């Protein structure tokens, strides 16, 4: 008896509804239930048979992915004419739709304009097959060259550094000797001792081959040398070379020592070079730096908050280095912070501490604010915004007070612009309209007025961005006719809400889809089930007088910034749709605009609520204006839909 | 049953009918009888067949009666007369005997209808057109077809009608769980053995239910017990699960495999007695009938086998191989190398630079360890299979080979080979087959877009011969005429060969590098000239995709195998196959020549490896134990061992002489697509879909086993627990499945695959 239970072999059969739909699609209207049952069983069996044969072709084609060609060949085995026209390599050409209790996948057959095809320039000819040789192994040792995978995969490095004990559990023994070989440990040795030392950490050799030593020398010299072209090459190599794992300790020490020495000597250029090395190491997809953070983080933080980084603080742009290092620090936090090491909270604490200290110099102040600001809007909101008025007062003292030193003035200026830059965007997202200068001044003190203008600018910019690419989905659900308005703003601020109805991605212009009630297509067979029709029109149509729903809002200052309604309740009873028989198709058919497609869909309430839920999860800010905008348009919408 | 196999030759045809009729010969063995089909058509053998069959035993008599009755029923009067005359049966006797037969053949079965047996008898012989997949019967079929006067309608119903004897469908679950309870209650030592019964019983009971239209019962039965079956039967269960209607049973190949071949189980005598007693006590006729009808229980004396022993051998589509199937003598030794005078002068100088003085023996003999030049006792006679004469160019090549061999690196666990990987870039998932020439100068790739491409990996570019008109202008007396016939203008690093109309699944170079074979989905094997880079012959015979083809190590012959379950042996100058090896129950997925060219090994999707004798077409070895379709085979250079790799990622090692499994190499996580022994056989390299090349210590694997006498005697193997000790190295590629491996003459390992981003 098999000890372990496997997932049950179940004999799945295609649903009889599918048979009906397929029959309808070829013009057989009324198919009897028994026929459907018999057909579905037969068809399921044949499909399985063909799929099993197709699998053979996949195996012999030495592939892991079943292709349409495999199916064709399997059909050929059975003396069935292959299905032509399904040559798609990657994606499945079917689209999903549901409606009236029916769900189906359909094959979208677009009308193709031949002249378009003829006029499009020919795609580039694919590259011809070529043969390339490399050493996979030299006398049992795999050389670390780009053609080979990295000797220690990133996952394994991660496991090694985060869970050092797990890496040598007996269960992974089989990897042990193998990896050992890759690292130059002779197999006999590691295998012989495998059993006895399995509890200990594997001994790793720290000798670099001559080539590696040469490489290290070249790279480090180029990185801190004077030739910028060479440096770019070296950094490129660090960022891409898969074989650097063994040299990582050296690089790490090089950087930390370098920073230590050069901070004392105030050598700004070298510090910048070293930070760029850190950046390159971070960018290397095959390296996992966790083990070396204890050396790297102090170096990076030094470059952020050090009192003095250059010889001439009034002339040199050490602010850029601080910004750069702050970004690096944020990246490190994002990548490596876990609940165990608490990197982010520890770093945050450090920065906050120096920020709260009154005696902190402007340079350090700048660094700690930059470091905090790069950690994200949440950090800004909780740690920087409350301090705005205090900082503002401090700046005011320097700027408007008696001139103490030029350096302080420059520092204060930089801190001010930094605060404005970071805080404005956060405030723009969180603070409700309107932007009143006095109100701002009351809230944020000295910086208030400047902040206000920045926020207004930020809002305008966000609106502009949103307008460039926006997508509108309009759905009306049957059980309780509501109009859900969700507009995807592809500013990259969050995952776009999954729309029920996918719009062809080629359309960059706003597309409105309207789901209406009532069966409209006469071809629909079973009357009791309610049918919906989805119609999408191009924008050209949407702006024409016969627009179904137009969303260009006139009253809102930032019309389409909202990604989602802030609460479902505000949107529930938006539109009542008259259940007239030909509610939507008529304008489509009668109007001059081109209909994109008809889809039979259903929107069970579960689906729509899911959409709402998911849209809620996306950052929802500054919704009110849009909601208002929606309301203004609603009467129009309802009249049109009842058209 | 064994007697059938040993019977005198002249009654052979008759016996074929008989074996089929009584379902005594499992498909496993049927091939041995009918494997060879000489190139003249089959009909001639059949007409002269049954002359001597007059006085066989009563069993045979019954068979004859059965056939007679069938013929009568279908009004083939002439055929009846002929058969009666030839068999010497009196007219009145057949009536009475027919009744007897019905009674005796069916025993206690409830559906005691003579036609049942009779139709069964006929079905096996007439159903062939439908059973295209089992062409072994083609030969046998003809026997009856001729006498039956063109009964051409494929009648699969009749094949299935064996299932018509049915019990109460509601009781099936009870029967099965009753047996299950019994097996769980027996002593531990018997339990593992008796558990083997579950799977075949399950399958046949399910099919019986389906056949008798008890659809719901069948479904319930399947759902209840399918989870109990061993996980390696999952693929077959998947096929079964889809099969829920009687109509589906027609033309289902897997089903026919179950029907036409008996599932072979090896059970110790004690366990068998236990089972028999249990079934008799319970009056459990249903199960007993199935065991009688569809199972072949190979009883042995001695200790019952353990669970792990059973597991290592089971997994094939039709159970284990019968013990006698692997008893035939196999001449696995190597042929004597022809004497060639090697110009030793320059070689000696080079040789001294290497470690010590390399031996001056023929390298292949080296690996075998036989010191003298005399014939190896295990080797076949030199002319057992006629081999092509050596040409001058071949001799030159042999000399080159020997020179290279002296520079060969001795491999071992301490000195692993270097691996050079040839990556096919921009192949877009289209690379399906690769081969290297023996001297590693050319690479051929077969592609899914129907092309075959040949690359030269040496600086020497590929040139084709000039056109006929240009050739006329050449001075034929000149010394460098061979140089002059080549067209310099055509020189390039790679050539594309167009001709196939489907994906190319196998390519193979001839040993002399003049030809290239390719086989394809379009059902043809093509022979290409590497002088002109044109197609010379298209060998048509397989009507279905041909999965693999392979040149003999001595050239001239080649083997091909494909979806039609038949392996064909061809000679390059014959457009029809010389031999057809039939017996596999599913697609033949890979083929390999034995180094002495007297045998071929075929791996199949029925999860068995078979070894065929080229001389007589017999199947001389059946190796079971793989749990998935086999995709790679490799003979050790000394011809003693065979390695096979399957989709389950395991590599199994077989001792050909003893017909035993001697090793299991676990480590790969996906299909093993290529296997190769190093030139001296010390290292086995395996390449897999999981993007790794692994090296195994084959010497150690073989040594561990050879010390054990017990296993050789009983055939029961104890595999070492951990194959990790044999693993010498794992080398990951960068998302490049390893499709082919090749050791150069100096033991450098070449690997090839397509980069698959």
XYZ file of C-alpha atoms in Angstrom, chain A residues 117-582:
466
model
C -0.859 44.516 -41.053
C 0.586 45.253 -44.436
C 1.731 48.677 -43.431
C 3.376 47.725 -40.172
C 7.082 47.328 -40.603
C 8.278 43.759 -40.509
C 9.535 42.601 -37.144
C 13.175 41.880 -36.858
C 14.244 38.485 -38.033
C 14.854 36.309 -34.975
C 18.427 35.405 -34.335
C 19.621 32.170 -35.816
C 20.553 29.216 -33.689
C 24.151 29.319 -32.687
C 26.484 27.161 -30.703
C 28.619 28.350 -27.853
C 31.025 26.339 -25.774
C 32.146 26.952 -22.222
C 33.655 25.000 -19.376
C 31.022 23.590 -17.113
C 33.679 21.956 -15.005
C 37.446 21.782 -15.032
C 38.691 18.591 -13.462
C 35.735 18.428 -11.193
C 35.589 22.072 -10.179
C 33.065 24.397 -11.684
C 34.672 27.661 -12.713
C 32.891 30.831 -11.697
C 32.201 32.356 -15.070
C 29.093 34.134 -16.246
C 28.072 31.106 -18.320
C 27.744 29.038 -15.181
C 25.241 29.661 -12.454
C 26.679 31.286 -9.349
C 28.462 28.704 -7.205
C 26.270 29.483 -4.252
C 22.813 30.543 -5.151
C 21.342 33.613 -3.577
C 18.696 31.568 -1.806
C 21.350 29.428 -0.274
C 23.373 32.409 0.803
C 20.255 33.714 2.412
C 19.565 30.451 4.181
C 23.152 30.298 5.298
C 23.128 33.746 6.803
C 19.673 33.781 8.268
C 19.445 30.203 9.427
C 22.963 28.934 9.844
C 21.927 25.715 11.519
C 19.490 24.697 8.889
C 22.110 24.824 6.201
C 23.840 21.771 7.553
C 20.885 19.665 8.558
C 21.308 16.053 7.516
C 18.435 16.381 5.116
C 20.532 18.561 2.908
C 23.506 16.320 2.956
C 23.307 15.654 -0.706
C 23.984 19.257 -1.391
C 26.876 19.360 0.966
C 29.577 17.568 -0.938
C 28.408 19.012 -4.170
C 28.661 22.534 -3.020
C 31.872 21.710 -1.311
C 33.306 20.706 -4.607
C 32.193 23.843 -6.221
C 34.103 25.776 -3.643
C 37.251 23.872 -4.125
C 37.071 21.448 -1.247
C 38.050 18.034 -2.476
C 35.112 15.756 -2.591
C 36.738 12.835 -0.861
C 37.483 14.939 2.126
C 34.094 16.476 2.483
C 32.310 13.237 1.831
C 34.307 11.308 4.357
C 33.609 13.773 7.065
C 30.097 14.462 6.054
C 28.558 12.219 8.674
C 30.738 13.201 11.570
C 30.680 16.936 11.156
C 27.157 17.245 10.057
C 26.330 19.165 13.214
C 29.058 21.710 12.718
C 29.080 24.596 10.377
C 30.786 23.652 7.152
C 34.323 24.833 7.021
C 34.722 27.388 4.314
C 38.016 28.203 2.771
C 39.080 31.769 2.620
C 41.811 31.461 0.106
C 41.379 33.267 -3.129
C 42.872 31.891 -6.267
C 45.517 33.920 -8.026
C 42.998 35.012 -10.610
C 40.621 36.150 -7.930
C 43.340 38.074 -6.180
C 44.217 39.790 -9.434
C 40.596 40.554 -10.057
C 40.189 41.999 -6.613
C 43.194 44.210 -7.063
C 42.057 45.442 -10.447
C 38.544 46.130 -9.339
C 39.367 47.974 -6.164
C 41.975 50.077 -7.917
C 39.572 50.952 -10.680
C 36.806 51.758 -8.235
C 38.782 54.345 -6.332
C 41.077 55.350 -9.165
C 40.917 58.441 -11.242
C 39.660 57.043 -14.533
C 35.913 57.359 -14.619
C 35.505 54.995 -17.591
C 37.431 52.291 -15.795
C 35.391 52.829 -12.681
C 32.155 52.463 -14.566
C 33.429 49.195 -15.982
C 34.509 47.945 -12.600
C 31.209 48.842 -10.998
C 29.410 47.142 -13.856
C 31.451 44.045 -13.173
C 30.638 44.113 -9.487
C 26.981 44.528 -10.227
C 26.734 41.652 -12.676
C 29.487 39.109 -12.102
C 28.060 35.919 -10.652
C 31.298 34.674 -9.145
C 31.958 37.280 -6.483
C 30.570 35.346 -3.566
C 33.948 34.355 -2.263
C 35.383 37.836 -2.533
C 32.522 39.431 -0.708
C 34.247 39.536 2.698
C 37.160 41.342 1.109
C 35.004 43.874 -0.616
C 33.063 44.479 2.527
C 36.186 45.118 4.557
C 37.595 47.286 1.814
C 34.562 49.506 1.893
C 34.289 49.826 5.652
C 37.977 50.529 6.087
C 37.893 52.945 3.212
C 35.064 54.924 4.726
C 36.734 54.978 8.106
C 39.925 56.410 6.718
C 38.397 58.834 4.272
C 35.905 60.324 6.664
C 38.779 61.354 8.833
C 40.560 62.786 5.834
C 37.398 64.384 4.527
C 37.932 62.896 1.102
C 34.519 63.349 -0.432
C 35.341 61.835 -3.820
C 36.561 58.581 -2.354
C 33.542 58.313 -0.114
C 31.311 58.693 -3.128
C 33.212 55.993 -4.970
C 32.897 53.649 -2.039
C 29.173 54.237 -1.778
C 28.869 53.464 -5.440
C 30.611 50.180 -4.763
C 28.063 49.388 -2.087
C 25.350 50.189 -4.543
C 26.900 47.895 -7.140
C 27.184 45.073 -4.631
C 23.570 45.567 -3.709
C 22.608 45.422 -7.352
C 24.342 42.126 -7.991
C 21.532 39.614 -8.252
C 23.714 36.712 -7.160
C 24.906 38.148 -3.885
C 23.178 38.162 -0.567
C 24.831 40.746 1.654
C 23.176 39.922 4.948
C 26.352 38.516 6.451
C 28.301 41.675 5.755
C 25.818 44.269 6.870
C 27.618 44.762 10.153
C 30.412 46.300 8.156
C 28.437 47.982 5.457
C 25.736 49.688 7.491
C 28.132 51.706 9.708
C 29.951 52.816 6.602
C 26.786 53.914 4.883
C 25.365 55.609 7.952
C 28.630 57.455 8.405
C 28.252 58.851 4.922
C 24.769 60.031 5.772
C 25.196 61.741 9.118
C 28.858 62.516 9.528
C 29.487 66.048 10.675
C 31.965 66.742 7.993
C 32.516 64.837 4.803
C 34.580 67.204 2.785
C 37.343 69.712 3.132
C 35.322 72.728 2.134
C 31.837 72.320 3.589
C 30.703 75.569 2.086
C 31.708 74.650 -1.454
C 31.509 70.923 -1.939
C 28.278 69.182 -2.590
C 28.415 66.647 0.170
C 24.618 66.831 0.328
C 24.409 64.687 -2.742
C 26.482 62.000 -1.060
C 24.173 62.115 1.945
C 21.156 61.761 -0.292
C 22.726 58.905 -2.178
C 23.771 57.103 0.967
C 20.334 57.656 2.472
C 18.761 56.002 -0.532
C 21.204 53.114 -0.156
C 20.298 52.784 3.476
C 16.627 52.686 2.613
C 17.324 49.991 0.066
C 19.229 47.963 2.619
C 16.380 48.289 5.068
C 13.867 47.236 2.498
C 15.859 44.196 1.453
C 17.229 42.849 4.663
C 15.102 44.089 7.510
C 13.429 41.196 9.271
C 11.741 40.760 12.579
C 14.938 39.247 13.865
C 17.500 41.846 13.004
C 15.184 44.860 13.206
C 17.464 46.835 10.958
C 14.884 49.368 9.985
C 13.743 50.191 13.500
C 17.297 50.381 14.756
C 18.297 52.706 11.957
C 15.204 54.796 12.479
C 16.014 55.107 16.149
C 19.516 56.269 15.391
C 18.331 58.929 13.009
C 15.574 60.102 15.295
C 17.935 60.399 18.183
C 20.218 62.778 16.364
C 17.256 64.646 14.993
C 15.859 65.234 18.460
C 19.176 66.403 19.817
C 19.295 70.181 19.897
C 22.991 70.368 19.503
C 23.085 68.420 16.303
C 24.901 70.157 13.525
C 23.073 71.120 10.358
C 24.950 68.542 8.348
C 24.035 65.711 10.627
C 20.514 67.042 10.886
C 20.256 67.026 7.141
C 21.568 63.483 7.019
C 19.206 62.104 9.594
C 16.207 63.767 7.959
C 17.246 62.459 4.569
C 17.773 59.010 6.017
C 14.352 59.006 7.599
C 12.638 60.489 4.595
C 13.953 57.781 2.282
C 12.386 55.143 4.473
C 8.984 55.969 3.121
C 5.930 58.164 3.569
C 4.858 56.403 6.736
C 8.071 57.300 8.463
C 7.768 60.883 7.259
C 4.253 61.054 8.528
C 4.999 59.760 11.988
C 8.459 61.123 12.629
C 9.056 64.206 10.514
C 5.729 65.948 10.131
C 5.260 66.436 13.868
C 8.671 68.062 14.037
C 8.081 70.435 11.165
C 7.248 73.424 13.312
C 10.253 72.893 15.576
C 12.586 72.540 12.653
C 10.941 75.505 11.055
C 11.694 77.611 14.093
C 15.282 76.475 14.069
C 15.634 77.378 10.415
C 13.996 80.688 10.989
C 16.472 81.458 13.718
C 19.358 80.915 11.355
C 17.893 82.548 8.292
C 16.333 85.587 9.848
C 18.491 85.923 12.887
C 21.911 87.443 13.093
C 24.389 85.950 10.695
C 26.479 83.483 12.583
C 28.263 81.603 9.881
C 27.848 80.972 6.223
C 28.061 77.268 6.752
C 25.121 77.235 9.096
C 23.085 79.225 6.635
C 23.797 76.863 3.814
C 22.962 73.947 6.080
C 19.686 75.493 7.106
C 18.796 76.163 3.484
C 19.431 72.587 2.546
C 17.452 71.235 5.452
C 14.596 73.487 4.512
C 14.437 72.419 0.904
C 14.809 68.815 1.937
C 11.915 69.086 4.339
C 9.772 70.824 1.786
C 10.533 68.269 -0.879
C 9.711 65.224 1.172
C 6.909 66.548 3.289
C 4.968 68.203 0.504
C 4.282 64.951 -1.317
C 3.209 63.228 1.871
C 0.977 66.055 2.909
C -0.517 66.218 -0.541
C -1.624 62.664 -0.119
C -2.888 62.817 3.414
C -4.148 66.329 4.070
C -7.645 67.085 2.886
C -8.371 70.007 0.664
C -8.468 72.978 0.587
C -4.918 74.171 0.889
C -5.159 77.268 3.005
C -1.961 79.144 3.650
C -2.990 80.366 7.059
C -4.079 76.966 8.101
C -0.745 75.605 7.010
C 1.090 78.264 8.897
C -0.859 77.442 11.985
C -0.072 73.773 11.621
C 3.523 73.863 10.529
C 4.848 77.198 11.712
C 7.558 78.951 9.804
C 7.588 76.467 6.926
C 3.819 76.567 6.542
C 3.491 79.025 3.728
C 6.196 77.502 1.600
C 4.831 74.080 2.346
C 1.437 75.153 1.151
C 2.658 76.217 -2.252
C 4.659 73.021 -2.543
C 1.647 70.930 -1.698
C -0.459 72.668 -4.290
C 2.254 72.050 -6.826
C 2.503 68.416 -5.810
C -1.213 67.935 -6.143
C -1.249 69.469 -9.569
C 1.575 67.255 -10.672
C -0.099 64.147 -9.364
C -3.227 65.068 -11.224
C -1.262 65.576 -14.377
C 0.359 62.217 -14.084
C -2.915 60.571 -13.394
C -4.453 62.091 -16.425
C -1.788 60.809 -18.701
C -2.595 57.218 -18.066
C -5.849 56.440 -16.489
C -8.340 53.792 -16.812
C -11.924 53.776 -15.872
C -14.087 50.874 -15.238
C -17.715 51.295 -14.821
C -19.793 48.422 -13.669
C -23.373 48.055 -12.779
C -24.432 45.019 -10.908
C -27.770 43.442 -11.256
C -29.132 42.606 -7.801
C -28.811 46.133 -6.569
C -28.146 48.424 -9.433
C -25.182 50.419 -8.417
C -22.530 52.167 -10.264
C -19.102 51.407 -9.066
C -16.549 53.750 -10.190
C -12.998 52.808 -9.954
C -10.265 54.502 -11.717
C -6.887 52.973 -11.943
C -4.151 55.461 -11.654
C -0.999 53.949 -12.864
C 1.369 56.054 -10.918
C 2.894 52.947 -9.524
C 1.604 53.785 -6.093
C -0.028 50.463 -5.591
C -1.273 47.368 -7.311
C -3.877 48.190 -9.818
C -7.270 46.962 -8.933
C -8.129 43.850 -10.760
C -10.947 44.723 -13.053
C -13.610 42.263 -13.744
C -13.613 43.152 -17.308
C -10.266 43.346 -18.824
C -9.814 46.000 -21.337
C -7.442 45.320 -24.157
C -4.154 46.536 -22.906
C -3.374 48.255 -26.125
C -5.896 50.911 -25.303
C -4.242 53.676 -23.401
C -7.188 55.925 -23.578
C -9.929 55.772 -21.009
C -12.296 53.022 -21.692
C -15.682 52.860 -20.206
C -17.476 49.682 -19.825
C -21.018 49.505 -18.843
C -22.712 46.502 -17.510
C -26.381 46.681 -17.831
C -29.245 44.507 -16.962
C -31.648 42.576 -19.057
C -31.070 40.266 -21.940
C -30.473 42.237 -24.993
C -29.033 39.908 -27.528
C -31.859 37.957 -29.028
C -29.590 35.011 -29.685
C -29.375 34.250 -26.010
C -31.254 31.041 -25.509
C -32.459 30.279 -22.013
C -34.598 33.250 -21.062
C -34.927 32.838 -17.295
C -31.310 33.550 -16.625
C -30.532 37.190 -16.761
C -28.014 38.320 -19.253
C -25.803 41.292 -19.227
C -24.126 42.899 -21.989
C -20.896 44.656 -21.712
C -20.090 47.235 -24.152
C -16.964 49.148 -24.374
C -16.429 52.088 -26.536
C -13.359 53.908 -27.440
C -12.777 57.334 -26.015
C -13.688 59.007 -29.161
C -17.118 57.691 -28.616
C -17.070 58.574 -24.992
C -16.577 62.231 -25.677
C -19.198 62.370 -28.338
C -22.621 63.684 -27.387
C -23.976 60.197 -27.045
C -21.587 59.397 -24.324
C -22.714 56.735 -21.990
C -20.842 58.108 -19.078
C -18.245 60.712 -19.161
C -15.825 61.129 -16.411
C -14.042 64.279 -17.200
C -14.844 66.232 -14.146
C -15.003 69.968 -14.321
C -15.279 70.859 -10.719
C -12.489 69.045 -9.149
C -9.065 70.503 -9.074
C -7.469 67.117 -9.304
C -10.020 65.134 -11.097
C -8.746 61.664 -11.361
C -6.269 61.178 -8.632
C -8.381 58.793 -6.725
C -7.600 55.196 -7.117
C -10.600 53.906 -5.352
C -13.612 54.956 -3.447
C -12.785 55.403 0.171
C -15.806 53.551 1.320
C -18.321 51.466 -0.453
C -21.246 53.095 1.215
C -20.637 56.406 -0.462
C -20.901 54.730 -3.772
C -23.630 52.224 -3.366
C -26.729 53.938 -4.690
C -25.140 55.824 -7.422
C -27.138 54.981 -10.426
C -30.376 53.276 -10.980
C -30.563 51.646 -14.238
C -33.863 51.276 -15.901
C -34.525 47.748 -16.884
C -35.652 48.491 -20.297
C -35.157 45.758 -22.771
C -32.704 47.450 -25.009
